[in-house]
């Protein structure tokens, strides 16, 4: 798969996930298998204003190449400035634009999965991004639309192709679905038919490597984007590489091998956060994902999830039954789930799909999503 000048094999992309895909996790995933590994979503305003937190979030390990940054923005001019900054200061090799985030603090500003409803605003943003990217490829990630009554993905895909976007990723759910229900893989096929001239990547319900192969066979998409399926399971990228190369081999680590990865993950976070107690606190959310399916007592789980230092975490990990084999039936949903009762939008957002009026306070200076 080619994304601009970047060759990607296997055709696999790590989805940018807020609070997850920092350098520590990306390095672990990249060690297991090849692909394109994207950092956490950051906001364009925070980047151009050189917010210290944002600049820390876009730090890459020396081993990371190519480097991919995902941007969230609503103002075309600010998006353009942010992309130009990335290109001129050599901050990354690839820029992805977020039009898929469904969380209320993003959609209520008209951003994320709400934005493609405004077709002309989407076009202006993409035009500014591509014009300021120089030689860097610009891609976009989106959802099917706001809800089933306001689907936008086919229009958005055609606009992206017309404006020079190098590839499109579709999370085959609406914003209202959030992370619930079943991903509509047929929508990925329809998008590929609508924009055959550029790569289309499918996202949604890839819980194991065989799911990725099935998605590509069923939809004709050019690659896959993996998000929640790799939570607590960075070795999924090794499985994906094997699957796309025709190998049946799959990683089935013992609990001891998982514990070693957990320790390395926490240590990597200490390098990202610079303060050990912050790193260990951030790692707590990963504990349940890593231990999914294994037999671990509630007291030990609690000890691991409340550790306050790396030494305390290592002591807890040493108590695990290291010979315990990989549990069966763990290729199942991980992370967030459930639908939203409604999508929060700016007042009057649905009145006109063509206007370019920016909501008040559209651009946030707080990164993440």
PDB file of N, CA and C in Angstrom, residues 115-176:
ATOM      1  N   UNK A 115     -17.778  17.255  11.733  1.00  0.00           N
ATOM      2  CA  UNK A 115     -17.353  18.235  10.736  1.00  0.00           C
ATOM      3  C   UNK A 115     -17.690  17.867   9.286  1.00  0.00           C
ATOM      4  N   UNK A 116     -17.561  16.608   8.850  1.00  0.00           N
ATOM      5  CA  UNK A 116     -17.834  16.331   7.432  1.00  0.00           C
ATOM      6  C   UNK A 116     -19.251  16.663   6.980  1.00  0.00           C
ATOM      7  N   UNK A 117     -20.182  16.898   7.917  1.00  0.00           N
ATOM      8  CA  UNK A 117     -21.518  17.321   7.511  1.00  0.00           C
ATOM      9  C   UNK A 117     -21.457  18.664   6.789  1.00  0.00           C
ATOM     10  N   UNK A 118     -20.517  19.505   7.180  1.00  0.00           N
ATOM     11  CA  UNK A 118     -20.324  20.798   6.517  1.00  0.00           C
ATOM     12  C   UNK A 118     -19.360  20.599   5.344  1.00  0.00           C
ATOM     13  N   UNK A 119     -19.910  20.250   4.196  1.00  0.00           N
ATOM     14  CA  UNK A 119     -19.080  19.843   3.059  1.00  0.00           C
ATOM     15  C   UNK A 119     -18.071  20.904   2.635  1.00  0.00           C
ATOM     16  N   UNK A 120     -18.488  22.138   2.546  1.00  0.00           N
ATOM     17  CA  UNK A 120     -17.567  23.181   2.090  1.00  0.00           C
ATOM     18  C   UNK A 120     -16.495  23.495   3.125  1.00  0.00           C
ATOM     19  N   UNK A 121     -16.841  23.400   4.393  1.00  0.00           N
ATOM     20  CA  UNK A 121     -15.843  23.596   5.443  1.00  0.00           C
ATOM     21  C   UNK A 121     -14.813  22.467   5.386  1.00  0.00           C
ATOM     22  N   UNK A 122     -15.274  21.244   5.200  1.00  0.00           N
ATOM     23  CA  UNK A 122     -14.358  20.123   5.050  1.00  0.00           C
ATOM     24  C   UNK A 122     -13.411  20.367   3.868  1.00  0.00           C
ATOM     25  N   UNK A 123     -13.956  20.808   2.751  1.00  0.00           N
ATOM     26  CA  UNK A 123     -13.124  21.048   1.575  1.00  0.00           C
ATOM     27  C   UNK A 123     -12.062  22.115   1.857  1.00  0.00           C
ATOM     28  N   UNK A 124     -12.453  23.190   2.530  1.00  0.00           N
ATOM     29  CA  UNK A 124     -11.490  24.259   2.831  1.00  0.00           C
ATOM     30  C   UNK A 124     -10.363  23.748   3.725  1.00  0.00           C
ATOM     31  N   UNK A 125     -10.708  22.932   4.719  1.00  0.00           N
ATOM     32  CA  UNK A 125      -9.689  22.393   5.616  1.00  0.00           C
ATOM     33  C   UNK A 125      -8.722  21.497   4.855  1.00  0.00           C
ATOM     34  N   UNK A 126      -9.264  20.597   4.035  1.00  0.00           N
ATOM     35  CA  UNK A 126      -8.404  19.684   3.282  1.00  0.00           C
ATOM     36  C   UNK A 126      -7.526  20.450   2.303  1.00  0.00           C
ATOM     37  N   UNK A 127      -8.076  21.463   1.666  1.00  0.00           N
ATOM     38  CA  UNK A 127      -7.302  22.251   0.704  1.00  0.00           C
ATOM     39  C   UNK A 127      -6.136  22.957   1.389  1.00  0.00           C
ATOM     40  N   UNK A 128      -6.399  23.544   2.547  1.00  0.00           N
ATOM     41  CA  UNK A 128      -5.336  24.222   3.292  1.00  0.00           C
ATOM     42  C   UNK A 128      -4.269  23.233   3.748  1.00  0.00           C
ATOM     43  N   UNK A 129      -4.698  22.069   4.210  1.00  0.00           N
ATOM     44  CA  UNK A 129      -3.739  21.078   4.694  1.00  0.00           C
ATOM     45  C   UNK A 129      -2.830  20.602   3.566  1.00  0.00           C
ATOM     46  N   UNK A 130      -3.411  20.225   2.457  1.00  0.00           N
ATOM     47  CA  UNK A 130      -2.616  19.718   1.334  1.00  0.00           C
ATOM     48  C   UNK A 130      -1.693  20.814   0.786  1.00  0.00           C
ATOM     49  N   UNK A 131      -2.198  22.031   0.698  1.00  0.00           N
ATOM     50  CA  UNK A 131      -1.404  23.132   0.150  1.00  0.00           C
ATOM     51  C   UNK A 131      -0.188  23.453   1.004  1.00  0.00           C
ATOM     52  N   UNK A 132      -0.285  23.198   2.308  1.00  0.00           N
ATOM     53  CA  UNK A 132       0.808  23.559   3.211  1.00  0.00           C
ATOM     54  C   UNK A 132       1.696  22.382   3.598  1.00  0.00           C
ATOM     55  N   UNK A 133       1.401  21.206   3.072  1.00  0.00           N
ATOM     56  CA  UNK A 133       2.114  20.003   3.504  1.00  0.00           C
ATOM     57  C   UNK A 133       3.424  19.774   2.776  1.00  0.00           C
ATOM     58  N   UNK A 134       3.669  20.517   1.698  1.00  0.00           N
ATOM     59  CA  UNK A 134       4.884  20.267   0.930  1.00  0.00           C
ATOM     60  C   UNK A 134       4.863  18.849   0.375  1.00  0.00           C
ATOM     61  N   UNK A 135       5.915  18.090   0.655  1.00  0.00           N
ATOM     62  CA  UNK A 135       6.014  16.720   0.149  1.00  0.00           C
ATOM     63  C   UNK A 135       5.359  15.690   1.067  1.00  0.00           C
ATOM     64  N   UNK A 136       4.835  16.132   2.211  1.00  0.00           N
ATOM     65  CA  UNK A 136       4.251  15.191   3.160  1.00  0.00           C
ATOM     66  C   UNK A 136       2.868  14.738   2.692  1.00  0.00           C
ATOM     67  N   UNK A 137       2.565  13.447   2.750  1.00  0.00           N
ATOM     68  CA  UNK A 137       1.213  13.005   2.420  1.00  0.00           C
ATOM     69  C   UNK A 137       0.232  13.385   3.525  1.00  0.00           C
ATOM     70  N   UNK A 138      -0.955  13.795   3.122  1.00  0.00           N
ATOM     71  CA  UNK A 138      -2.036  14.123   4.050  1.00  0.00           C
ATOM     72  C   UNK A 138      -3.137  13.080   3.885  1.00  0.00           C
ATOM     73  N   UNK A 139      -3.553  12.491   4.985  1.00  0.00           N
ATOM     74  CA  UNK A 139      -4.645  11.521   4.962  1.00  0.00           C
ATOM     75  C   UNK A 139      -5.742  11.990   5.904  1.00  0.00           C
ATOM     76  N   UNK A 140      -6.875  11.300   5.888  1.00  0.00           N
ATOM     77  CA  UNK A 140      -7.956  11.653   6.812  1.00  0.00           C
ATOM     78  C   UNK A 140      -8.635  10.397   7.316  1.00  0.00           C
ATOM     79  N   UNK A 141      -9.127  10.472   8.541  1.00  0.00           N
ATOM     80  CA  UNK A 141      -9.898   9.389   9.147  1.00  0.00           C
ATOM     81  C   UNK A 141     -11.265   9.942   9.498  1.00  0.00           C
ATOM     82  N   UNK A 142     -12.316   9.191   9.163  1.00  0.00           N
ATOM     83  CA  UNK A 142     -13.670   9.685   9.384  1.00  0.00           C
ATOM     84  C   UNK A 142     -14.591   8.531   9.770  1.00  0.00           C
ATOM     85  N   UNK A 143     -15.814   8.891  10.107  1.00  0.00           N
ATOM     86  CA  UNK A 143     -16.879   7.917  10.356  1.00  0.00           C
ATOM     87  C   UNK A 143     -17.914   8.004   9.235  1.00  0.00           C
ATOM     88  N   UNK A 144     -18.908   7.137   9.302  1.00  0.00           N
ATOM     89  CA  UNK A 144     -19.947   7.134   8.271  1.00  0.00           C
ATOM     90  C   UNK A 144     -20.724   8.443   8.252  1.00  0.00           C
ATOM     91  N   UNK A 145     -20.882   9.054   9.419  1.00  0.00           N
ATOM     92  CA  UNK A 145     -21.644  10.290   9.522  1.00  0.00           C
ATOM     93  C   UNK A 145     -22.032  10.536  10.957  1.00  0.00           C
ATOM     94  N   UNK A 146     -22.939  11.466  11.156  1.00  0.00           N
ATOM     95  CA  UNK A 146     -23.381  11.798  12.501  1.00  0.00           C
ATOM     96  C   UNK A 146     -24.308  10.713  13.039  1.00  0.00           C
ATOM     97  N   UNK A 147     -25.276  10.314  12.231  1.00  0.00           N
ATOM     98  CA  UNK A 147     -26.176   9.210  12.556  1.00  0.00           C
ATOM     99  C   UNK A 147     -26.709   8.673  11.228  1.00  0.00           C
ATOM    100  N   UNK A 148     -27.606   7.703  11.298  1.00  0.00           N
ATOM    101  CA  UNK A 148     -28.081   7.085  10.055  1.00  0.00           C
ATOM    102  C   UNK A 148     -28.864   8.048   9.170  1.00  0.00           C
ATOM    103  N   UNK A 149     -29.375   9.133   9.747  1.00  0.00           N
ATOM    104  CA  UNK A 149     -30.095  10.132   8.958  1.00  0.00           C
ATOM    105  C   UNK A 149     -29.172  11.199   8.381  1.00  0.00           C
ATOM    106  N   UNK A 150     -27.923  11.197   8.796  1.00  0.00           N
ATOM    107  CA  UNK A 150     -26.975  12.215   8.336  1.00  0.00           C
ATOM    108  C   UNK A 150     -25.639  11.544   8.000  1.00  0.00           C
ATOM    109  N   UNK A 151     -25.674  10.708   6.967  1.00  0.00           N
ATOM    110  CA  UNK A 151     -24.470  10.030   6.500  1.00  0.00           C
ATOM    111  C   UNK A 151     -23.686  10.947   5.567  1.00  0.00           C
ATOM    112  N   UNK A 152     -22.377  10.955   5.739  1.00  0.00           N
ATOM    113  CA  UNK A 152     -21.547  11.905   5.000  1.00  0.00           C
ATOM    114  C   UNK A 152     -20.349  11.264   4.312  1.00  0.00           C
ATOM    115  N   UNK A 153     -20.093  10.001   4.543  1.00  0.00           N
ATOM    116  CA  UNK A 153     -18.796   9.429   4.172  1.00  0.00           C
ATOM    117  C   UNK A 153     -18.550   9.391   2.674  1.00  0.00           C
ATOM    118  N   UNK A 154     -19.583   9.205   1.860  1.00  0.00           N
ATOM    119  CA  UNK A 154     -19.358   9.162   0.416  1.00  0.00           C
ATOM    120  C   UNK A 154     -19.036  10.550  -0.135  1.00  0.00           C
ATOM    121  N   UNK A 155     -19.791  11.567   0.297  1.00  0.00           N
ATOM    122  CA  UNK A 155     -19.470  12.937  -0.110  1.00  0.00           C
ATOM    123  C   UNK A 155     -18.080  13.332   0.372  1.00  0.00           C
ATOM    124  N   UNK A 156     -17.776  13.004   1.635  1.00  0.00           N
ATOM    125  CA  UNK A 156     -16.481  13.370   2.205  1.00  0.00           C
ATOM    126  C   UNK A 156     -15.347  12.680   1.465  1.00  0.00           C
ATOM    127  N   UNK A 157     -15.569  11.428   1.091  1.00  0.00           N
ATOM    128  CA  UNK A 157     -14.534  10.707   0.355  1.00  0.00           C
ATOM    129  C   UNK A 157     -14.258  11.328  -0.997  1.00  0.00           C
ATOM    130  N   UNK A 158     -15.318  11.718  -1.706  1.00  0.00           N
ATOM    131  CA  UNK A 158     -15.124  12.338  -3.026  1.00  0.00           C
ATOM    132  C   UNK A 158     -14.414  13.688  -2.895  1.00  0.00           C
ATOM    133  N   UNK A 159     -14.794  14.460  -1.882  1.00  0.00           N
ATOM    134  CA  UNK A 159     -14.141  15.756  -1.660  1.00  0.00           C
ATOM    135  C   UNK A 159     -12.655  15.543  -1.369  1.00  0.00           C
ATOM    136  N   UNK A 160     -12.347  14.555  -0.531  1.00  0.00           N
ATOM    137  CA  UNK A 160     -10.953  14.283  -0.177  1.00  0.00           C
ATOM    138  C   UNK A 160     -10.137  13.916  -1.409  1.00  0.00           C
ATOM    139  N   UNK A 161     -10.689  13.071  -2.253  1.00  0.00           N
ATOM    140  CA  UNK A 161      -9.969  12.676  -3.469  1.00  0.00           C
ATOM    141  C   UNK A 161      -9.736  13.877  -4.371  1.00  0.00           C
ATOM    142  N   UNK A 162     -10.733  14.742  -4.500  1.00  0.00           N
ATOM    143  CA  UNK A 162     -10.601  15.930  -5.346  1.00  0.00           C
ATOM    144  C   UNK A 162      -9.557  16.903  -4.817  1.00  0.00           C
ATOM    145  N   UNK A 163      -9.378  16.938  -3.493  1.00  0.00           N
ATOM    146  CA  UNK A 163      -8.462  17.909  -2.889  1.00  0.00           C
ATOM    147  C   UNK A 163      -7.045  17.371  -2.688  1.00  0.00           C
ATOM    148  N   UNK A 164      -6.776  16.172  -3.177  1.00  0.00           N
ATOM    149  CA  UNK A 164      -5.407  15.672  -3.129  1.00  0.00           C
ATOM    150  C   UNK A 164      -5.031  14.908  -1.885  1.00  0.00           C
ATOM    151  N   UNK A 165      -6.001  14.453  -1.120  1.00  0.00           N
ATOM    152  CA  UNK A 165      -5.714  13.635   0.057  1.00  0.00           C
ATOM    153  C   UNK A 165      -5.155  12.292  -0.410  1.00  0.00           C
ATOM    154  N   UNK A 166      -4.141  11.788   0.294  1.00  0.00           N
ATOM    155  CA  UNK A 166      -3.409  10.610  -0.169  1.00  0.00           C
ATOM    156  C   UNK A 166      -4.101   9.294   0.169  1.00  0.00           C
ATOM    157  N   UNK A 167      -4.944   9.264   1.188  1.00  0.00           N
ATOM    158  CA  UNK A 167      -5.659   8.049   1.577  1.00  0.00           C
ATOM    159  C   UNK A 167      -6.754   8.424   2.554  1.00  0.00           C
ATOM    160  N   UNK A 168      -7.762   7.560   2.643  1.00  0.00           N
ATOM    161  CA  UNK A 168      -8.896   7.791   3.544  1.00  0.00           C
ATOM    162  C   UNK A 168      -9.101   6.546   4.393  1.00  0.00           C
ATOM    163  N   UNK A 169      -9.301   6.741   5.690  1.00  0.00           N
ATOM    164  CA  UNK A 169      -9.671   5.643   6.580  1.00  0.00           C
ATOM    165  C   UNK A 169     -11.098   5.861   7.046  1.00  0.00           C
ATOM    166  N   UNK A 170     -11.899   4.816   6.994  1.00  0.00           N
ATOM    167  CA  UNK A 170     -13.294   4.898   7.428  1.00  0.00           C
ATOM    168  C   UNK A 170     -13.529   3.967   8.610  1.00  0.00           C
ATOM    169  N   UNK A 171     -13.872   4.562   9.759  1.00  0.00           N
ATOM    170  CA  UNK A 171     -14.413   3.776  10.863  1.00  0.00           C
ATOM    171  C   UNK A 171     -15.894   3.582  10.547  1.00  0.00           C
ATOM    172  N   UNK A 172     -16.264   2.338  10.309  1.00  0.00           N
ATOM    173  CA  UNK A 172     -17.582   2.060   9.742  1.00  0.00           C
ATOM    174  C   UNK A 172     -18.691   2.065  10.791  1.00  0.00           C
ATOM    175  N   UNK A 173     -18.722   3.122  11.559  1.00  0.00           N
ATOM    176  CA  UNK A 173     -19.797   3.411  12.504  1.00  0.00           C
ATOM    177  C   UNK A 173     -20.138   4.893  12.387  1.00  0.00           C
ATOM    178  N   UNK A 174     -21.317   5.272  12.844  1.00  0.00           N
ATOM    179  CA  UNK A 174     -21.656   6.687  12.945  1.00  0.00           C
ATOM    180  C   UNK A 174     -21.186   7.227  14.287  1.00  0.00           C
ATOM    181  N   UNK A 175     -21.208   8.545  14.416  1.00  0.00           N
ATOM    182  CA  UNK A 175     -20.866   9.149  15.705  1.00  0.00           C
ATOM    183  C   UNK A 175     -21.847   8.711  16.785  1.00  0.00           C
ATOM    184  N   UNK A 176     -23.121   8.589  16.435  1.00  0.00           N
ATOM    185  CA  UNK A 176     -24.116   8.166  17.416  1.00  0.00           C
ATOM    186  C   UNK A 176     -23.834   6.752  17.912  1.00  0.00           C
TER     187      UNK A 176
END
